[in-house]
mmCIF file of C-alpha atoms and ligand atoms in Angstrom:
data_model
loop_
_atom_site.group_PDB
_atom_site.id
_atom_site.type_symbol
_atom_site.label_atom_id
_atom_site.label_comp_id
_atom_site.label_asym_id
_atom_site.label_seq_id
_atom_site.Cartn_x
_atom_site.Cartn_y
_atom_site.Cartn_z
ATOM 1 C CA MET K 39 -7.130 3.931 -27.185
ATOM 2 C CA LYS K 40 -5.933 6.692 -24.859
ATOM 3 C CA THR K 41 -2.718 8.617 -25.453
ATOM 4 C CA THR K 42 -0.192 9.371 -22.741
ATOM 5 C CA LEU K 43 2.800 11.708 -22.758
ATOM 6 C CA ILE K 44 5.533 11.119 -20.195
ATOM 7 C CA THR K 45 8.248 13.742 -19.739
ATOM 8 C CA GLY K 46 11.581 12.297 -18.694
ATOM 9 C CA GLY K 47 10.141 9.196 -20.355
ATOM 10 C CA ASN K 48 13.482 7.510 -20.896
ATOM 11 C CA GLY K 49 14.663 8.176 -17.322
ATOM 12 C CA GLY K 50 14.719 5.774 -14.387
ATOM 13 C CA ILE K 51 11.104 6.096 -13.229
ATOM 14 C CA GLY K 52 9.788 7.421 -16.576
ATOM 15 C CA SER K 53 10.932 4.345 -18.430
ATOM 16 C CA ALA K 54 8.994 2.005 -16.129
ATOM 17 C CA ILE K 55 5.924 4.221 -16.519
ATOM 18 C CA CYS K 56 6.202 4.120 -20.339
ATOM 19 C CA VAL K 57 6.458 0.317 -20.354
ATOM 20 C CA ALA K 58 3.556 -0.163 -17.929
ATOM 21 C CA MET K 59 1.316 2.202 -19.907
ATOM 22 C CA ALA K 60 2.212 0.570 -23.233
ATOM 23 C CA GLN K 61 1.514 -2.890 -21.808
ATOM 24 C CA ASN K 62 -1.856 -1.719 -20.542
ATOM 25 C CA GLY K 63 -3.266 -0.444 -23.809
ATOM 26 C CA TYR K 64 -2.085 3.172 -23.983
ATOM 27 C CA LYS K 65 -0.494 4.857 -26.959
ATOM 28 C CA VAL K 66 2.713 6.108 -25.325
ATOM 29 C CA VAL K 67 4.869 9.093 -26.225
ATOM 30 C CA ALA K 68 8.070 9.526 -24.229
ATOM 31 C CA ALA K 69 9.496 13.039 -24.139
ATOM 32 C CA TYR K 70 13.290 13.114 -23.837
ATOM 33 C CA TYR K 71 15.733 15.984 -23.380
ATOM 34 C CA SER K 72 16.761 16.999 -26.911
ATOM 35 C CA ALA K 73 20.472 16.926 -26.019
ATOM 36 C CA GLU K 74 20.080 13.177 -25.357
ATOM 37 C CA LYS K 75 18.597 12.164 -28.711
ATOM 38 C CA GLU K 76 20.958 9.282 -29.347
ATOM 39 C CA GLN K 77 20.366 7.664 -25.928
ATOM 40 C CA ALA K 78 16.614 8.076 -26.401
ATOM 41 C CA GLN K 79 16.715 6.385 -29.800
ATOM 42 C CA LEU K 80 18.733 3.480 -28.395
ATOM 43 C CA TRP K 81 16.285 3.173 -25.514
ATOM 44 C CA GLN K 82 13.327 3.146 -27.934
ATOM 45 C CA GLN K 83 15.025 0.515 -30.094
ATOM 46 C CA ALA K 84 15.798 -1.736 -27.111
ATOM 47 C CA LEU K 85 12.154 -1.632 -26.027
ATOM 48 C CA ARG K 86 10.978 -2.308 -29.572
ATOM 49 C CA GLU K 87 13.082 -5.471 -29.557
ATOM 50 C CA GLN K 88 11.200 -6.520 -26.423
ATOM 51 C CA GLY K 89 7.886 -5.922 -28.194
ATOM 52 C CA VAL K 90 7.123 -2.582 -26.510
ATOM 53 C CA SER K 91 6.229 0.179 -28.954
ATOM 54 C CA ILE K 92 6.808 3.770 -27.835
ATOM 55 C CA GLU K 93 6.958 7.043 -29.794
ATOM 56 C CA ILE K 94 9.610 9.556 -28.760
ATOM 57 C CA VAL K 95 9.752 13.355 -29.022
ATOM 58 C CA GLY K 96 12.632 15.615 -28.053
ATOM 59 C CA GLY K 97 12.556 19.017 -26.414
ATOM 60 C CA ASP K 98 13.677 21.185 -23.547
ATOM 61 C CA VAL K 99 10.989 21.285 -20.868
ATOM 62 C CA THR K 100 12.584 24.345 -19.241
ATOM 63 C CA ASP K 101 11.695 26.386 -22.333
ATOM 64 C CA TYR K 102 8.062 27.267 -23.097
ATOM 65 C CA GLU K 103 8.407 27.383 -26.893
ATOM 66 C CA SER K 104 10.372 24.163 -26.982
ATOM 67 C CA ALA K 105 7.763 22.448 -24.793
ATOM 68 C CA LYS K 106 5.057 23.745 -27.125
ATOM 69 C CA ASN K 107 6.779 22.307 -30.203
ATOM 70 C CA MET K 108 7.467 19.042 -28.394
ATOM 71 C CA VAL K 109 3.845 18.538 -27.353
ATOM 72 C CA GLY K 110 2.716 19.559 -30.866
ATOM 73 C CA GLU K 111 4.902 16.817 -32.315
ATOM 74 C CA ALA K 112 3.533 14.300 -29.804
ATOM 75 C CA VAL K 113 -0.047 15.176 -30.778
ATOM 76 C CA LEU K 114 0.798 14.783 -34.482
ATOM 77 C CA LYS K 115 2.260 11.342 -33.788
ATOM 78 C CA ALA K 116 -0.315 9.991 -31.352
ATOM 79 C CA GLY K 117 -3.301 12.332 -31.083
ATOM 80 C CA PRO K 118 -4.392 14.662 -28.235
ATOM 81 C CA ILE K 119 -2.915 13.829 -24.849
ATOM 82 C CA ASP K 120 -5.360 12.182 -22.414
ATOM 83 C CA VAL K 121 -2.832 11.416 -19.686
ATOM 84 C CA LEU K 122 0.170 13.632 -18.944
ATOM 85 C CA VAL K 123 2.854 12.399 -16.561
ATOM 86 C CA ASN K 124 5.285 15.142 -15.554
ATOM 87 C CA CYS K 125 8.311 13.065 -14.638
ATOM 88 C CA ALA K 126 11.299 15.093 -15.912
ATOM 89 C CA GLY K 127 13.571 15.937 -13.000
ATOM 90 C CA ILE K 128 17.182 16.432 -11.955
ATOM 91 C CA THR K 129 19.194 16.873 -8.778
ATOM 92 C CA ARG K 130 22.070 19.240 -8.005
ATOM 93 C CA ASP K 131 22.603 18.276 -4.369
ATOM 94 C CA THR K 132 24.764 20.521 -2.223
ATOM 95 C CA THR K 133 24.397 22.315 1.100
ATOM 96 C CA PHE K 134 22.699 25.703 0.777
ATOM 97 C CA LYS K 135 25.762 27.632 1.953
ATOM 98 C CA LYS K 136 27.634 26.327 -1.121
ATOM 99 C CA MET K 137 24.767 26.386 -3.629
ATOM 100 C CA LYS K 138 25.497 28.385 -6.790
ATOM 101 C CA PRO K 139 22.787 30.218 -8.754
ATOM 102 C CA ASP K 140 23.047 27.736 -11.643
ATOM 103 C CA GLU K 141 22.448 24.824 -9.222
ATOM 104 C CA TRP K 142 19.353 26.503 -7.857
ATOM 105 C CA ASN K 143 18.045 27.567 -11.272
ATOM 106 C CA ALA K 144 18.654 24.275 -13.067
ATOM 107 C CA VAL K 145 16.599 22.374 -10.506
ATOM 108 C CA ILE K 146 13.745 24.888 -10.275
ATOM 109 C CA ASN K 147 13.554 25.232 -14.062
ATOM 110 C CA THR K 148 13.681 21.516 -14.808
ATOM 111 C CA ASN K 149 11.548 20.226 -11.936
ATOM 112 C CA LEU K 150 8.978 23.011 -11.518
ATOM 113 C CA ASP K 151 8.875 25.504 -14.422
ATOM 114 C CA SER K 152 8.691 22.501 -16.754
ATOM 115 C CA VAL K 153 5.353 21.537 -15.282
ATOM 116 C CA TYR K 154 3.857 24.871 -16.302
ATOM 117 C CA ASN K 155 5.545 24.735 -19.717
ATOM 118 C CA VAL K 156 4.244 21.248 -20.584
ATOM 119 C CA THR K 157 0.879 21.124 -18.807
ATOM 120 C CA ARG K 158 -0.141 24.442 -20.371
ATOM 121 C CA GLN K 159 0.147 22.797 -23.803
ATOM 122 C CA VAL K 160 -2.274 19.941 -23.044
ATOM 123 C CA ILE K 161 -4.865 21.491 -20.758
ATOM 124 C CA ASN K 162 -7.117 23.014 -23.433
ATOM 125 C CA ASP K 163 -7.473 19.730 -25.327
ATOM 126 C CA MET K 164 -8.330 17.996 -22.039
ATOM 127 C CA LEU K 165 -10.948 20.658 -21.255
ATOM 128 C CA ASP K 166 -12.406 20.275 -24.758
ATOM 129 C CA SER K 167 -12.620 16.491 -24.513
ATOM 130 C CA GLY K 168 -13.981 16.442 -20.952
ATOM 131 C CA PHE K 169 -11.343 13.952 -19.826
ATOM 132 C CA GLY K 170 -7.812 14.274 -18.548
ATOM 133 C CA ARG K 171 -5.318 12.878 -16.095
ATOM 134 C CA ILE K 172 -2.330 14.916 -14.957
ATOM 135 C CA ILE K 173 0.123 13.080 -12.744
ATOM 136 C CA ASN K 174 3.059 14.968 -11.253
ATOM 137 C CA ILE K 175 6.016 12.997 -9.965
ATOM 138 C CA ALA K 176 7.353 14.832 -6.900
ATOM 139 C CA SER K 177 9.373 13.362 -4.014
ATOM 140 C CA VAL K 178 9.279 12.425 -0.358
ATOM 141 C CA ASN K 179 11.851 15.199 0.009
ATOM 142 C CA GLY K 180 9.275 17.779 -1.079
ATOM 143 C CA GLN K 181 7.245 16.634 1.940
ATOM 144 C CA LYS K 182 9.914 16.318 4.623
ATOM 145 C CA GLY K 183 12.931 18.291 3.302
ATOM 146 C CA GLN K 184 16.372 16.753 2.948
ATOM 147 C CA PHE K 185 19.852 17.859 3.978
ATOM 148 C CA GLY K 186 21.582 18.975 0.743
ATOM 149 C CA GLN K 187 18.394 19.501 -1.278
ATOM 150 C CA THR K 188 16.992 23.003 -0.662
ATOM 151 C CA ASN K 189 16.578 23.446 -4.435
ATOM 152 C CA TYR K 190 15.030 20.032 -5.084
ATOM 153 C CA SER K 191 12.751 20.065 -2.028
ATOM 154 C CA ALA K 192 11.491 23.560 -2.900
ATOM 155 C CA ALA K 193 10.675 22.490 -6.462
ATOM 156 C CA LYS K 194 8.969 19.261 -5.402
ATOM 157 C CA ALA K 195 6.903 20.957 -2.679
ATOM 158 C CA GLY K 196 5.930 23.595 -5.250
ATOM 159 C CA LEU K 197 4.799 20.857 -7.575
ATOM 160 C CA HIS K 198 2.149 19.709 -5.142
ATOM 161 C CA GLY K 199 0.900 23.278 -4.675
ATOM 162 C CA PHE K 200 0.423 23.348 -8.435
ATOM 163 C CA THR K 201 -1.413 20.008 -8.277
ATOM 164 C CA MET K 202 -3.888 21.170 -5.645
ATOM 165 C CA SER K 203 -4.683 24.438 -7.429
ATOM 166 C CA LEU K 204 -5.110 22.974 -10.911
ATOM 167 C CA ALA K 205 -7.166 20.110 -9.445
ATOM 168 C CA GLN K 206 -9.663 22.676 -8.142
ATOM 169 C CA GLU K 207 -9.787 24.540 -11.457
ATOM 170 C CA THR K 208 -10.503 21.399 -13.481
ATOM 171 C CA ALA K 209 -12.456 19.148 -11.093
ATOM 172 C CA ARG K 210 -15.770 19.721 -12.870
ATOM 173 C CA GLU K 211 -14.324 19.114 -16.323
ATOM 174 C CA GLY K 212 -13.466 15.418 -16.015
ATOM 175 C CA ILE K 213 -9.821 16.148 -15.286
ATOM 176 C CA THR K 214 -7.948 14.901 -12.239
ATOM 177 C CA VAL K 215 -4.598 16.274 -11.116
ATOM 178 C CA ASN K 216 -2.529 14.329 -8.615
ATOM 179 C CA THR K 217 0.968 14.114 -7.202
ATOM 180 C CA ILE K 218 2.947 10.963 -6.528
ATOM 181 C CA SER K 219 5.785 11.413 -4.037
ATOM 182 C CA PRO K 220 8.294 8.579 -4.406
ATOM 183 C CA GLY K 221 10.888 7.827 -1.786
ATOM 184 C CA TYR K 222 14.325 6.398 -2.631
ATOM 185 C CA ILE K 223 13.857 4.381 -5.835
ATOM 186 C CA SER K 224 16.532 2.324 -7.654
ATOM 187 C CA THR K 225 17.397 4.650 -10.562
ATOM 188 C CA PRO K 226 20.481 6.447 -11.912
ATOM 189 C CA MET K 227 19.458 9.450 -9.766
ATOM 190 C CA THR K 228 19.914 7.593 -6.483
ATOM 191 C CA GLN K 229 22.876 5.604 -7.856
ATOM 192 C CA ALA K 230 24.655 8.983 -8.227
ATOM 193 C CA MET K 231 24.600 9.461 -4.433
ATOM 194 C CA SER K 232 27.560 8.442 -2.306
ATOM 195 C CA ALA K 233 27.067 4.840 -1.156
ATOM 196 C CA GLU K 234 27.586 5.891 2.455
ATOM 197 C CA VAL K 235 24.859 8.555 2.433
ATOM 198 C CA LEU K 236 22.456 6.324 0.489
ATOM 199 C CA ASP K 237 22.995 3.342 2.820
ATOM 200 C CA ALA K 238 22.302 5.532 5.855
ATOM 201 C CA ILE K 239 19.032 6.792 4.347
ATOM 202 C CA VAL K 240 17.870 3.364 3.144
ATOM 203 C CA GLY K 241 18.713 2.002 6.595
ATOM 204 C CA SER K 242 16.045 4.305 8.004
ATOM 205 C CA VAL K 243 13.303 3.136 5.598
ATOM 206 C CA PRO K 244 10.796 0.985 7.537
ATOM 207 C CA VAL K 245 10.257 -1.405 4.597
ATOM 208 C CA GLY K 246 14.039 -1.961 4.659
ATOM 209 C CA ARG K 247 14.869 -1.546 0.987
ATOM 210 C CA MET K 248 14.779 0.915 -1.900
ATOM 211 C CA GLY K 249 11.688 1.119 -4.081
ATOM 212 C CA GLU K 250 11.513 -0.127 -7.655
ATOM 213 C CA PRO K 251 10.442 2.088 -10.593
ATOM 214 C CA GLU K 252 7.666 -0.414 -11.384
ATOM 215 C CA GLU K 253 6.141 0.328 -7.978
ATOM 216 C CA ILE K 254 5.671 3.947 -9.069
ATOM 217 C CA ALA K 255 4.346 2.925 -12.498
ATOM 218 C CA HIS K 256 1.720 0.754 -10.805
ATOM 219 C CA THR K 257 0.216 3.811 -9.080
ATOM 220 C CA VAL K 258 0.414 5.906 -12.262
ATOM 221 C CA LEU K 259 -1.731 3.284 -14.003
ATOM 222 C CA TRP K 260 -4.230 3.365 -11.178
ATOM 223 C CA LEU K 261 -4.502 7.188 -11.221
ATOM 224 C CA ALA K 262 -4.800 7.220 -15.029
ATOM 225 C CA SER K 263 -7.763 4.864 -14.992
ATOM 226 C CA GLU K 264 -11.274 6.189 -15.685
ATOM 227 C CA LYS K 265 -12.321 4.539 -12.429
ATOM 228 C CA SER K 266 -10.037 6.867 -10.414
ATOM 229 C CA ALA K 267 -12.218 9.873 -11.283
ATOM 230 C CA TYR K 268 -12.858 10.729 -7.624
ATOM 231 C CA VAL K 269 -9.161 10.970 -6.713
ATOM 232 C CA THR K 270 -7.945 14.509 -7.302
ATOM 233 C CA GLY K 271 -5.577 16.939 -5.603
ATOM 234 C CA ALA K 272 -3.998 14.044 -3.723
ATOM 235 C CA ASN K 273 -0.354 13.508 -2.871
ATOM 236 C CA ILE K 274 0.282 9.783 -2.853
ATOM 237 C CA PRO K 275 3.372 8.692 -0.913
ATOM 238 C CA ILE K 276 5.294 5.646 -2.182
ATOM 239 C CA ASN K 277 8.249 5.703 0.143
ATOM 240 C CA GLY K 278 8.419 2.439 2.095
ATOM 241 C CA GLY K 279 7.269 4.304 5.206
ATOM 242 C CA LEU K 280 10.169 6.798 5.190
ATOM 243 C CA PHE K 281 7.730 9.642 5.798
ATOM 244 C CA MET K 282 4.227 9.234 7.167
ATOM 245 C CA ALA K 283 1.745 12.070 7.440
ATOM 246 C CA ALA K 284 -1.808 12.156 8.757
HETATM 247 N N1 CAA N 376 21.574 16.049 9.019
HETATM 248 C C1 CAA N 376 22.448 16.812 9.737
HETATM 249 N N2 CAA N 376 23.742 16.923 9.441
HETATM 250 C C2 CAA N 376 24.194 16.239 8.395
HETATM 251 C C3 CAA N 376 23.359 15.435 7.591
HETATM 252 C C4 CAA N 376 21.999 15.346 7.956
HETATM 253 N N3 CAA N 376 21.140 14.611 7.276
HETATM 254 N N4 CAA N 376 24.079 14.895 6.602
HETATM 255 C C5 CAA N 376 25.341 15.345 6.773
HETATM 256 N N5 CAA N 376 25.404 16.145 7.857
HETATM 257 C C6 CAA N 376 26.584 16.839 8.366
HETATM 258 C C7 CAA N 376 27.807 15.930 8.266
HETATM 259 O O1 CAA N 376 27.893 15.093 9.382
HETATM 260 C C8 CAA N 376 28.936 16.927 8.158
HETATM 261 O O2 CAA N 376 29.240 17.388 9.452
HETATM 262 P P1 CAA N 376 30.748 17.805 9.806
HETATM 263 O O3 CAA N 376 31.122 18.921 8.880
HETATM 264 O O4 CAA N 376 30.649 18.209 11.242
HETATM 265 O O5 CAA N 376 31.569 16.554 9.580
HETATM 266 C C9 CAA N 376 28.330 18.093 7.388
HETATM 267 O O6 CAA N 376 26.901 17.977 7.564
HETATM 268 C C10 CAA N 376 28.653 18.032 5.906
HETATM 269 O O7 CAA N 376 28.070 16.829 5.388
HETATM 270 P P2 CAA N 376 28.634 16.148 4.121
HETATM 271 O O8 CAA N 376 30.042 15.678 4.361
HETATM 272 O O9 CAA N 376 27.636 15.122 3.649
HETATM 273 O O10 CAA N 376 28.671 17.364 3.087
HETATM 274 P P3 CAA N 376 29.088 17.250 1.609
HETATM 275 O O11 CAA N 376 29.242 18.652 1.144
HETATM 276 O O12 CAA N 376 30.220 16.321 1.400
HETATM 277 O O13 CAA N 376 27.811 16.553 0.952
HETATM 278 C C11 CAA N 376 25.624 16.341 0.127
HETATM 279 C C12 CAA N 376 26.595 17.230 0.875
HETATM 280 C C13 CAA N 376 26.179 15.966 -1.256
HETATM 281 C C14 CAA N 376 24.360 17.116 -0.033
HETATM 282 C C15 CAA N 376 25.404 15.038 0.913
HETATM 283 O O14 CAA N 376 25.078 15.356 2.237
HETATM 284 C C16 CAA N 376 24.278 14.203 0.351
HETATM 285 O O15 CAA N 376 24.428 13.502 -0.630
HETATM 286 N N6 CAA N 376 23.082 14.239 0.991
HETATM 287 C C17 CAA N 376 21.919 13.447 0.587
HETATM 288 C C18 CAA N 376 21.112 14.175 -0.441
HETATM 289 C C19 CAA N 376 19.994 13.298 -0.912
HETATM 290 O O16 CAA N 376 19.312 12.602 -0.151
HETATM 291 N N7 CAA N 376 19.734 13.304 -2.218
HETATM 292 C C20 CAA N 376 18.717 12.486 -2.787
HETATM 293 C C21 CAA N 376 19.067 12.236 -4.237
HETATM 294 S S1 CAA N 376 17.930 11.090 -4.976
HETATM 295 C C22 CAA N 376 16.540 11.970 -5.095
HETATM 296 O O17 CAA N 376 16.469 13.156 -4.920
HETATM 297 C C23 CAA N 376 15.308 11.190 -5.460
HETATM 298 C C24 CAA N 376 14.259 11.435 -4.483
HETATM 299 O O18 CAA N 376 13.301 12.114 -4.802
HETATM 300 C C25 CAA N 376 14.346 10.794 -3.150
#
């Protein structure tokens, strides 16, 4: 049985990924932000009542030592990590002319530095075992930019640069590294937007609706599979046609 660690595991997209992985034979560890322990425990309990068993570990992915302890705890609970999904992310949307240093830093630290802090803890075990899957959840807005998201778009674009470089370093070791770039998905993150702005954006999506978290989880499962060994360094768009690139 393979083990998967999902950061932001109790979040909107992370939660769907945890459930899909658990229902498809993975041992699942969800990493939650340590300040949200109570919510994470309630989330775990609610899933348990539905017959879905998930381990949880707390930490702060913006902090290297905390990430190290968190991954160590996950390995103690479930064994070495075969599949890492970097899904922890936040927004602090505002136009650049108004953006404060803490709004820039919070987004870069949580959405980009975290990927170094967490991936660094699992890579040596993956190299030793000759198998690994690293899946980074970015965003359509890392590909096309978005009014009000200089911080978020910079972090998400950076994430795919990381993906392509690490994919090259590990391609001969049985490890694949890929990015998924979701569009506007029904989660608390998009629910926090003003209805007017969200409606205008969704109105421009060719498929004509928002995406569902399960539609992201479906692709995570596919990338995690042993049969996807020849897919690496890719950036897979799941955005209802909002952004198309050659
Ligand atoms: N392009 C050009 N101009 C625009 C614009 C756009 N897309 N959007 C707004 N403007 C203009 C407005 O018309 C307005 O012009 P006037 O001053 O002449 O009236 C001016 O810019 C200011 O716009 P706002 O009133 O919107 O500014 P605000 O300060 O009230 O709000 C904002 C700024 C909060 C960033 C808001 O624009 C916003 O929410 N934008 C959308 C951000 C977004 O898409 N976030 C995604 C969150 S979900 C997520 O991130 C998940 C994912 O991966 C997709």
